[in-house]
Short mmCIF file of C-alpha atoms in Angstrom, two decimals:
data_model
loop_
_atom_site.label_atom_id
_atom_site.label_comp_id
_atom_site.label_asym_id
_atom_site.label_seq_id
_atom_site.Cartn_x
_atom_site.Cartn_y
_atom_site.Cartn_z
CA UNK A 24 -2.24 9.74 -69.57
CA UNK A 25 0.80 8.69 -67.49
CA UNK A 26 1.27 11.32 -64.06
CA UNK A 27 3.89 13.76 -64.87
CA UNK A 28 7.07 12.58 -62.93
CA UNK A 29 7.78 13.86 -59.43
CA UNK A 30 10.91 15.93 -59.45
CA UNK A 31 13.26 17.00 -56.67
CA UNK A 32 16.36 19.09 -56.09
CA UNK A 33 19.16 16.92 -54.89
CA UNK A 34 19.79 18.66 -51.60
CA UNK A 35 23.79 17.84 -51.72
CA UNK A 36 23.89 18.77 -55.05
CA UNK A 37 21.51 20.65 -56.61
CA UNK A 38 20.99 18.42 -59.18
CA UNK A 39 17.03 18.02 -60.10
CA UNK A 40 16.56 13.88 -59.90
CA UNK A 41 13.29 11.97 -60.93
CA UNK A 42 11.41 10.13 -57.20
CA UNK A 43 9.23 6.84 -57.98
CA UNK A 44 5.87 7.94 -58.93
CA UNK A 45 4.98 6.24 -55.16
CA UNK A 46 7.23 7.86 -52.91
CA UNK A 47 5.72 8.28 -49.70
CA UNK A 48 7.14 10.73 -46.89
CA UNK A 49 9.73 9.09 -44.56
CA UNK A 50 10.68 7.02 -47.56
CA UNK A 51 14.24 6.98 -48.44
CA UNK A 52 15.41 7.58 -51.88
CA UNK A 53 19.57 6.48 -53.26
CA UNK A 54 20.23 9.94 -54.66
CA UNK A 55 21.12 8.52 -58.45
CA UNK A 56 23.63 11.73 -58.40
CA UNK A 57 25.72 10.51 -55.43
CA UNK A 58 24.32 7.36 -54.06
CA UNK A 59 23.60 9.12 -50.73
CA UNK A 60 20.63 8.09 -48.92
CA UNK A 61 18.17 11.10 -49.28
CA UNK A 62 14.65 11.62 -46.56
CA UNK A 63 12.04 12.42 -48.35
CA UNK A 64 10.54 15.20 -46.08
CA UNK A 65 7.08 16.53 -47.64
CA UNK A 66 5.31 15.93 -51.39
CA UNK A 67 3.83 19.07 -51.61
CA UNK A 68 6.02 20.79 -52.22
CA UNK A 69 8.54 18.07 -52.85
CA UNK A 70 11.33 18.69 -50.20
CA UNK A 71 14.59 16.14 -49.63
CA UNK A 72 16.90 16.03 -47.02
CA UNK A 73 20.28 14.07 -45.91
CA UNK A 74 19.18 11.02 -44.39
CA UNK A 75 20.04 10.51 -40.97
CA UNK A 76 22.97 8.61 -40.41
CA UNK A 77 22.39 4.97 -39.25
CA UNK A 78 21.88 4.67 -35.67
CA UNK A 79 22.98 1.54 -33.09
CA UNK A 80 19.84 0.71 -32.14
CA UNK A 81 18.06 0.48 -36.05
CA UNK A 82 16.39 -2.88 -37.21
CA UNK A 83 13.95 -4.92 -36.44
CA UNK B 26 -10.29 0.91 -39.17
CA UNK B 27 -8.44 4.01 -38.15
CA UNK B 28 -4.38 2.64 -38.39
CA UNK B 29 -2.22 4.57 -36.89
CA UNK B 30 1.63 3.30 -38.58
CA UNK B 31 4.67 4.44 -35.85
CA UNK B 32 7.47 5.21 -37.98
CA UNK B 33 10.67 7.56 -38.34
CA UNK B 34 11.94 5.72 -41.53
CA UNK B 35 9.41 4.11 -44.62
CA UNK B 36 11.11 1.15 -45.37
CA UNK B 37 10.02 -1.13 -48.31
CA UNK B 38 8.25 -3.22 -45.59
CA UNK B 39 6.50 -0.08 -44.02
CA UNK B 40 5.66 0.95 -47.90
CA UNK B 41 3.87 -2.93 -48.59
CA UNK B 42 1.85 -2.70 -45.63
CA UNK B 43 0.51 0.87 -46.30
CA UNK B 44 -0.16 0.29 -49.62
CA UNK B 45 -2.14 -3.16 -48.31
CA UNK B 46 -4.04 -1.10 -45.68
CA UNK B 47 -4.96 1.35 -48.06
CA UNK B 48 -5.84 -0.77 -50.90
CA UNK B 49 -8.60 -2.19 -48.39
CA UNK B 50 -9.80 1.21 -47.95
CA UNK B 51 -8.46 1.44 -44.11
CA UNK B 52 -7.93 4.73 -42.90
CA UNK B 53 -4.45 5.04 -42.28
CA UNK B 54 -2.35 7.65 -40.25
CA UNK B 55 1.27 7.74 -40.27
CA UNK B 56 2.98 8.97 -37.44
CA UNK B 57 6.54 9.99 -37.79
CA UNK B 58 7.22 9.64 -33.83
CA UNK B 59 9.64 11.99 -34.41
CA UNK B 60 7.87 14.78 -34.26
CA UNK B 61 5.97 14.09 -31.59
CA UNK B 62 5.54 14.56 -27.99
CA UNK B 63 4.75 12.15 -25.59
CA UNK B 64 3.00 13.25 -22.49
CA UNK B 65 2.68 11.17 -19.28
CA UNK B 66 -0.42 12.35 -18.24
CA UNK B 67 -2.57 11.81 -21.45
CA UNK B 68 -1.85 10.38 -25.21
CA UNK B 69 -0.44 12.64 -27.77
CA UNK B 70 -3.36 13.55 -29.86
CA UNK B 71 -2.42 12.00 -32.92
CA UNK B 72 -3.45 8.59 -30.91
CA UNK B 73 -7.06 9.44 -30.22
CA UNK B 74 -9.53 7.47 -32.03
CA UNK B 75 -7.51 5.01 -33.57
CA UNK B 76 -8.31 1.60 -33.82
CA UNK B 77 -4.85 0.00 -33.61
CA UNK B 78 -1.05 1.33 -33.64
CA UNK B 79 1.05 -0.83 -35.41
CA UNK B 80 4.69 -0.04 -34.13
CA UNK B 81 7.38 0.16 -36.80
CA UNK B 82 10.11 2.21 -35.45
CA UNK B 83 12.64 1.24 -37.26
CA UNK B 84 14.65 2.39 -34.03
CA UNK B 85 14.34 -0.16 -31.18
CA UNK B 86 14.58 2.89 -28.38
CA UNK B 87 12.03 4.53 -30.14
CA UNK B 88 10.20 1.25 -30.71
CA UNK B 89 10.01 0.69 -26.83
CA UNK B 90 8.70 3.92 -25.40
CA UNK B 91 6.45 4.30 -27.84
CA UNK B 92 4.77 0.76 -26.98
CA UNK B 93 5.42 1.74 -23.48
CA UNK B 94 3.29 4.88 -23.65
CA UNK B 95 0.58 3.26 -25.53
CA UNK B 96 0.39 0.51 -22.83
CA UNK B 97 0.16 3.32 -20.83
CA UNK B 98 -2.40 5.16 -22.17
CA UNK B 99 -5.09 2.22 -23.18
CA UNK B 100 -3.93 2.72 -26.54
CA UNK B 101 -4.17 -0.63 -28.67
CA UNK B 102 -0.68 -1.57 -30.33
CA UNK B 103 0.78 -4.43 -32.09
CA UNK B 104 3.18 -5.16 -31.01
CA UNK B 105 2.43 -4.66 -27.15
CA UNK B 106 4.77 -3.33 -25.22
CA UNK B 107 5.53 -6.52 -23.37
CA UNK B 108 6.95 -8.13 -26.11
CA UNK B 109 8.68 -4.97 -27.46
CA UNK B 110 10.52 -5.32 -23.84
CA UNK B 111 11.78 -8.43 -24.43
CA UNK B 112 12.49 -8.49 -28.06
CA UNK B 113 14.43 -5.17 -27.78
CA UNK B 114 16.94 -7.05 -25.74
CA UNK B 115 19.03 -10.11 -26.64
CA UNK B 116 18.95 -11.68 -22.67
CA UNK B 117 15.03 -10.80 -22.63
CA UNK B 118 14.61 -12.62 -25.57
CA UNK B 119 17.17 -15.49 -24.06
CA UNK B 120 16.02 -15.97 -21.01
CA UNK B 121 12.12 -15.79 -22.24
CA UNK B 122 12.33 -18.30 -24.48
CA UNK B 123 14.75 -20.90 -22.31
CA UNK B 124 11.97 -20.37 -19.25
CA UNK B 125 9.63 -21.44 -22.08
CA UNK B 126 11.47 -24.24 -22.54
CA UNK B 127 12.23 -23.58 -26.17
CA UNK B 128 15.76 -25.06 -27.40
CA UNK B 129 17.92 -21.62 -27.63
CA UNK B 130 21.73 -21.62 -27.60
CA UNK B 131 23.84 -21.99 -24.81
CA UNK B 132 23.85 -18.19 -23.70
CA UNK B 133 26.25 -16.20 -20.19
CA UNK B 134 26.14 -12.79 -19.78
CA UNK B 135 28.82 -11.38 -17.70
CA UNK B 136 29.80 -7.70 -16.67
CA UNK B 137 33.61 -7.74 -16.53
CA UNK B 138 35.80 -7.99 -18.91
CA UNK B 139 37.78 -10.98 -17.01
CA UNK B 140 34.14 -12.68 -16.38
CA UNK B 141 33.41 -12.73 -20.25
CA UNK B 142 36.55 -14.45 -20.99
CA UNK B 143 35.36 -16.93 -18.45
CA UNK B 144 32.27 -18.03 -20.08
CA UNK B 145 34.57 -17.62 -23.43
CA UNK B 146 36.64 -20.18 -22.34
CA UNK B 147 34.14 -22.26 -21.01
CA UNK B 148 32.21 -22.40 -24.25
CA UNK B 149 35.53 -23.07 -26.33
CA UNK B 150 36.54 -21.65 -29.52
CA UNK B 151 34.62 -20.26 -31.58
CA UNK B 152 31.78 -18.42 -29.87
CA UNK B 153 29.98 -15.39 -30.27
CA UNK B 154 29.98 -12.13 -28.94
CA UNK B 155 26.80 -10.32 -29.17
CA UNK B 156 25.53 -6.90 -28.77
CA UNK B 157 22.22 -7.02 -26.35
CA UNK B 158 20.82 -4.34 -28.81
CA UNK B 159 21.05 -4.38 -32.27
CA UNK B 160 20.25 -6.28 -35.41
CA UNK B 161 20.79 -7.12 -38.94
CA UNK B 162 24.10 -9.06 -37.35
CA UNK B 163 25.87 -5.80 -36.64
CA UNK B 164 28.72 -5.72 -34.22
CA UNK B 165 28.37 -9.83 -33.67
CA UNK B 166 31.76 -11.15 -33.32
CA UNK B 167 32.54 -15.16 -33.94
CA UNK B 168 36.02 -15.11 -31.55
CA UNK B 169 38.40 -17.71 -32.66
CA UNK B 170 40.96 -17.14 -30.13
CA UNK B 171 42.06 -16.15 -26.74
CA UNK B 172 43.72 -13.03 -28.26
CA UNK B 173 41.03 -12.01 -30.01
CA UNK B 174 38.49 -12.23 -27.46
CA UNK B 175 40.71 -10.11 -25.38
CA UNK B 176 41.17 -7.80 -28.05
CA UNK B 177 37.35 -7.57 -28.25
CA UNK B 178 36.74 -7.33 -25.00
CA UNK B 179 39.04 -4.68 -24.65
CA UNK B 180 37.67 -2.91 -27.24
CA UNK B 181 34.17 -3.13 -25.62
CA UNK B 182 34.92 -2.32 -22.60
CA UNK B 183 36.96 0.65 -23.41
CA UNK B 184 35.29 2.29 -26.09
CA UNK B 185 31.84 1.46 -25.83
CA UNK B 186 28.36 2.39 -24.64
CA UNK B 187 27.55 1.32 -21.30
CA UNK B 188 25.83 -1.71 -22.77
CA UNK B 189 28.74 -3.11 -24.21
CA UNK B 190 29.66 -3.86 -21.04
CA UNK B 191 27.06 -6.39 -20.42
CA UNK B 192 28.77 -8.96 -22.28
CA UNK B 193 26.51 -11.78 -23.77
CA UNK B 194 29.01 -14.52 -24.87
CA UNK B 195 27.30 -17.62 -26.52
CA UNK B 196 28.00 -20.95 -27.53
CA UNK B 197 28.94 -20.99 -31.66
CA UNK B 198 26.09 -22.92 -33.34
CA UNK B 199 27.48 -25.32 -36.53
CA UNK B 200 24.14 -24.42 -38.81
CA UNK B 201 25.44 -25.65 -41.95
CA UNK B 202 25.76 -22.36 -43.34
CA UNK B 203 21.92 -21.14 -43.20
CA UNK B 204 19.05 -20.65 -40.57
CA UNK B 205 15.33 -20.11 -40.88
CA UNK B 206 13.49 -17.02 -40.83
CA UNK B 207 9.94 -17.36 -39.98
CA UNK B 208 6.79 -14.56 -39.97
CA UNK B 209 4.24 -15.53 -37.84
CA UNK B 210 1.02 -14.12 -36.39
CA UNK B 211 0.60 -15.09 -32.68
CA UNK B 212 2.19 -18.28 -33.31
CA UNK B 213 0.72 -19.12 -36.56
CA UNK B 214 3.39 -19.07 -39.38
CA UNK B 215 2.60 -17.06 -42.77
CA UNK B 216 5.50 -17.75 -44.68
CA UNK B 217 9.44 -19.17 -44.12
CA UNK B 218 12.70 -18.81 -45.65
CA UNK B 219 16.22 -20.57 -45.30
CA UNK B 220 18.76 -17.99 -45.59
CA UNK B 221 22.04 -19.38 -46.52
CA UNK B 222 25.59 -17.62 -46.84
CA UNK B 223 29.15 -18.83 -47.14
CA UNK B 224 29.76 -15.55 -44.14
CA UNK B 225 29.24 -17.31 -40.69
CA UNK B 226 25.99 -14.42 -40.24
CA UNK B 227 23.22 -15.37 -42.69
CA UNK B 228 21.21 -11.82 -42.19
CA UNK B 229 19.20 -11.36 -45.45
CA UNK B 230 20.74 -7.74 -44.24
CA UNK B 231 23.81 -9.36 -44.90
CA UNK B 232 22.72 -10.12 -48.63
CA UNK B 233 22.44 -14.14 -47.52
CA UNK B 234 20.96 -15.92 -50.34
CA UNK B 235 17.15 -16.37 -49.52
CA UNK B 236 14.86 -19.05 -50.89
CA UNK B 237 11.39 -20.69 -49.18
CA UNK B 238 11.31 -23.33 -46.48
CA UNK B 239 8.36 -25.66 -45.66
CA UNK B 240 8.09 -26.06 -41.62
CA UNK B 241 7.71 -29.71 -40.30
CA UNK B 242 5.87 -30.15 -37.74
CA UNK B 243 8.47 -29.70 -34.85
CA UNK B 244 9.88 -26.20 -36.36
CA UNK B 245 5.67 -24.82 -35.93
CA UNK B 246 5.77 -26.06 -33.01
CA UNK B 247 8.69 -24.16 -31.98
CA UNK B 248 7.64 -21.18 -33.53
CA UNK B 249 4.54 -21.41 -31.57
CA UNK B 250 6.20 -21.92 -28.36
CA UNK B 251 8.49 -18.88 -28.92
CA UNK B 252 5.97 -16.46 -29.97
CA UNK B 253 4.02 -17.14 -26.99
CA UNK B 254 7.08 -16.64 -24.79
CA UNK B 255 7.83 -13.12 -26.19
CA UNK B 256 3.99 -12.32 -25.87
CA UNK B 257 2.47 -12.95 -29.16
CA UNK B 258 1.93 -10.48 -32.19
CA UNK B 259 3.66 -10.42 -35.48
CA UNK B 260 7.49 -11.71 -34.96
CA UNK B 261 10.07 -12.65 -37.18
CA UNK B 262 11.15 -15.74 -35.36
CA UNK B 263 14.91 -17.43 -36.36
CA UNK B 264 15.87 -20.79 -36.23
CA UNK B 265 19.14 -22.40 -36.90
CA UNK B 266 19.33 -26.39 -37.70
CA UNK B 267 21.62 -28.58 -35.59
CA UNK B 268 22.16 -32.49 -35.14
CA UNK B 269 20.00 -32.19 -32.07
CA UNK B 270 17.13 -30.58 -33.77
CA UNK B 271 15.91 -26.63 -34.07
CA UNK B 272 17.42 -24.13 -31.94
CA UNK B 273 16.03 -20.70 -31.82
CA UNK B 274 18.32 -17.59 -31.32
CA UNK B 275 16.03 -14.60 -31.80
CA UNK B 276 12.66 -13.52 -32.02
CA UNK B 277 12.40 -10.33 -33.61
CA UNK B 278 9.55 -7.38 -32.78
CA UNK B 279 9.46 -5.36 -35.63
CA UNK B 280 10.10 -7.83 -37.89
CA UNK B 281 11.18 -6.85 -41.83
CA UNK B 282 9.15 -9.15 -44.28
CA UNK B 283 10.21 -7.62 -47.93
CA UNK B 284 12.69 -10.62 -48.18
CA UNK B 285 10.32 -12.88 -47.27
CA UNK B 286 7.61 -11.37 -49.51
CA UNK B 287 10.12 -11.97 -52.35
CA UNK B 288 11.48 -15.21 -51.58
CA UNK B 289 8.10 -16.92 -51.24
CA UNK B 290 4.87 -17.26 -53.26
CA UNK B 291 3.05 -15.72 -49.91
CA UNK B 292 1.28 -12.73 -50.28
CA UNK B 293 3.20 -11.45 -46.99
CA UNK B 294 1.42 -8.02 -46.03
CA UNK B 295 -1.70 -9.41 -47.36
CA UNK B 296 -1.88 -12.33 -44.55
CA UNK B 297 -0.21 -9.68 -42.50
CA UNK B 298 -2.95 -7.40 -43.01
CA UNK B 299 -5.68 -10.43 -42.46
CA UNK B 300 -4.42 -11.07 -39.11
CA UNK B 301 -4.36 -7.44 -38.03
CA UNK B 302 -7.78 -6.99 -39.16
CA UNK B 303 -9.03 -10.19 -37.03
CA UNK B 304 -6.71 -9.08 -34.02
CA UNK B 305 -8.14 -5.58 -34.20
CA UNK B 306 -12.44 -7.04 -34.76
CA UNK B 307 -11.29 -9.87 -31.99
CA UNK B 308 -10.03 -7.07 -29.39
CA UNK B 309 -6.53 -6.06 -29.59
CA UNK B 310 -5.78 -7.73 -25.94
CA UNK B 311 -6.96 -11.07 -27.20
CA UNK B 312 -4.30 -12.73 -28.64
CA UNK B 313 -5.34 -15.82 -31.27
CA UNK B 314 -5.07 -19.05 -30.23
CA UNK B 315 -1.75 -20.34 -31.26
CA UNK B 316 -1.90 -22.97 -33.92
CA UNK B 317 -0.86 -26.23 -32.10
#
């Protein structure tokens, strides 16, 4: 039996949105609501933030 | 092996080499370094008993203290924090690879705004304008012009960061519209692609078109004379084609391998996960033998 999806609150919105069945803390998820990029912050229980904006120094 | 993954950010190349570690049953412990301290006298605690760190801060600050304080500390991290030094910074990189003796472009850096447009002019129209940190081609600027690169200039000296002041002015490269990206493994490439773009930056970051590239002999060779000039470890090293031969700009630290991954038939964070595993079994200080 397929895992029952992992659902989140939309922290900009409110909206409740569906995460990939492998989301993994730090990941960062296109909020299908807006488009903004969204932190995943913990799994249990499932918390979102803003993600922070990018920074000069990012990459690789 | 106890892993210990630096991170503030999971990208999808951070998520490919998790799931690889954990699919061989290694114990892996990420470390968001943001919420972390880092002591000078001792290692946070999160560090004790690992095996390795593997550093991929997706921030290069970050990326560098972190390395630093593991050096530090005894603590074994790929990469070390030798060649975090020098990859973090564009005239690092520069200068290690032309004491190397690796082709790299014609490269000044200057401090003045009227010494820039000196080794403009002396390079000729176009030439490029580069941060000394950054990446995925952000604020690069091809000048065209007198006027623009005063304009620039202007513009960097004025509004910017104290490091926009160092002003690292380089000769423009013809590249016929692509350049080589190349993962290797202390010299020993896993996997190349030619990223091409009709946009004079061909950053995969920059959606350039992506597609796989067999090395001849004289671009491994290169590769394996650059990664020993940054210090070894796992580097995304980047060529650019030119009537003379290979020229490389950049080697790259923390090197992103999901468009490589996709653009080849390589199992990327599989070979990637081979070589840490022989690296860590080997002794983290004891680099492999580059492949010759």
């Amino acid at each position: 039996m397929a895992d029952d999806p992992i659902m989140a609150e939309d922290p900009l919105t409110g909206d409740e949105i569906e995460l990939p069945a492998d989301v993994e803390v730090g990941e960062i998820i296109d909020s299908p609501v807006t488009g903004a990029e969204l932190e995943v912050i913990s799994l249990d229980p499932v918390v979102l933030e803003e993600a922070p904006e990018l920074e000069e120094d990012w990459g690789e | 092996m106890r892993i210990g993954v630096c991170y503030s950010r999971i990208r999808r190349d951070e998520k490919l080499l998790l799931t690889e570690l954990r699919e061989r049953d290694h114990d892996v412990e990420k470390i968001d370094v943001r919420k972390h301290r880092f002591g000078v006298h001792e290692p946070p605690a999160v560090f004790r008993d690992l095996d390795v760190v593997i550093d991929r801060c997706l921030a290069t600050s970050r990326s560098r203290y972190v390395t630093m304080f593991c050096a530090a500390h005894d603590v074994p991290v790929i990469n070390n924090f030798e060649t975090a030094e020098i990859c973090a910074d564009k005239v690092a990189n520069s200068l290690a690879l032309a004491a190397a003796g690796v082709p790299t472009p014609r490269t000044e850096v200057s401090f003045t705004k009227a010494a820039a447009l000196e080794s403009i002019e002396s390079f000729g129209y176009p030439c490029v304008l580069k941060p000394v940190t950054g990446s995925w081609g952000r604020l690069m600027a091809k000048i065209d012009s007198r006027t623009a690169a005063e304009a620039i200039l202007e513009h960097k000296e004025t509004l910017g960061h104290y490091e926009h002041k160092v002003f690292y002015v380089q000769e423009f490269v013809e590249k016929g519209g692509r350049d080589i990206r190349v993962l290797a493994t202390d010299g020993t490439p896993i996997a190349a692609m030619v990223r091409s773009s009709d946009h004079w930056l061909t950053n995969a970051a920059k959606g350039a078109e992506t597609e796989p590239f067999d090395l001849d002999d004289r671009a491994s060779e290169l590769v394996a004379a650059a990664s020993e000039a940054v210090g070894g470890g796992l580097l995304g090293i980047d060529l650019m084609e030119t009537p003379d031969g290979y020229t490389v700009h950049e080697v790259n630290h923390t090197v992103e391998f999901k468009a490589l991954d996709a653009a080849t038939d390589v199992d990327v964070p599989a070979r990637v996960v081979d070589w840490i595993e022989r690296r860590v079994a080997a002794g983290i200080d004891a680099p492999e033998v580059t492949a010759s």
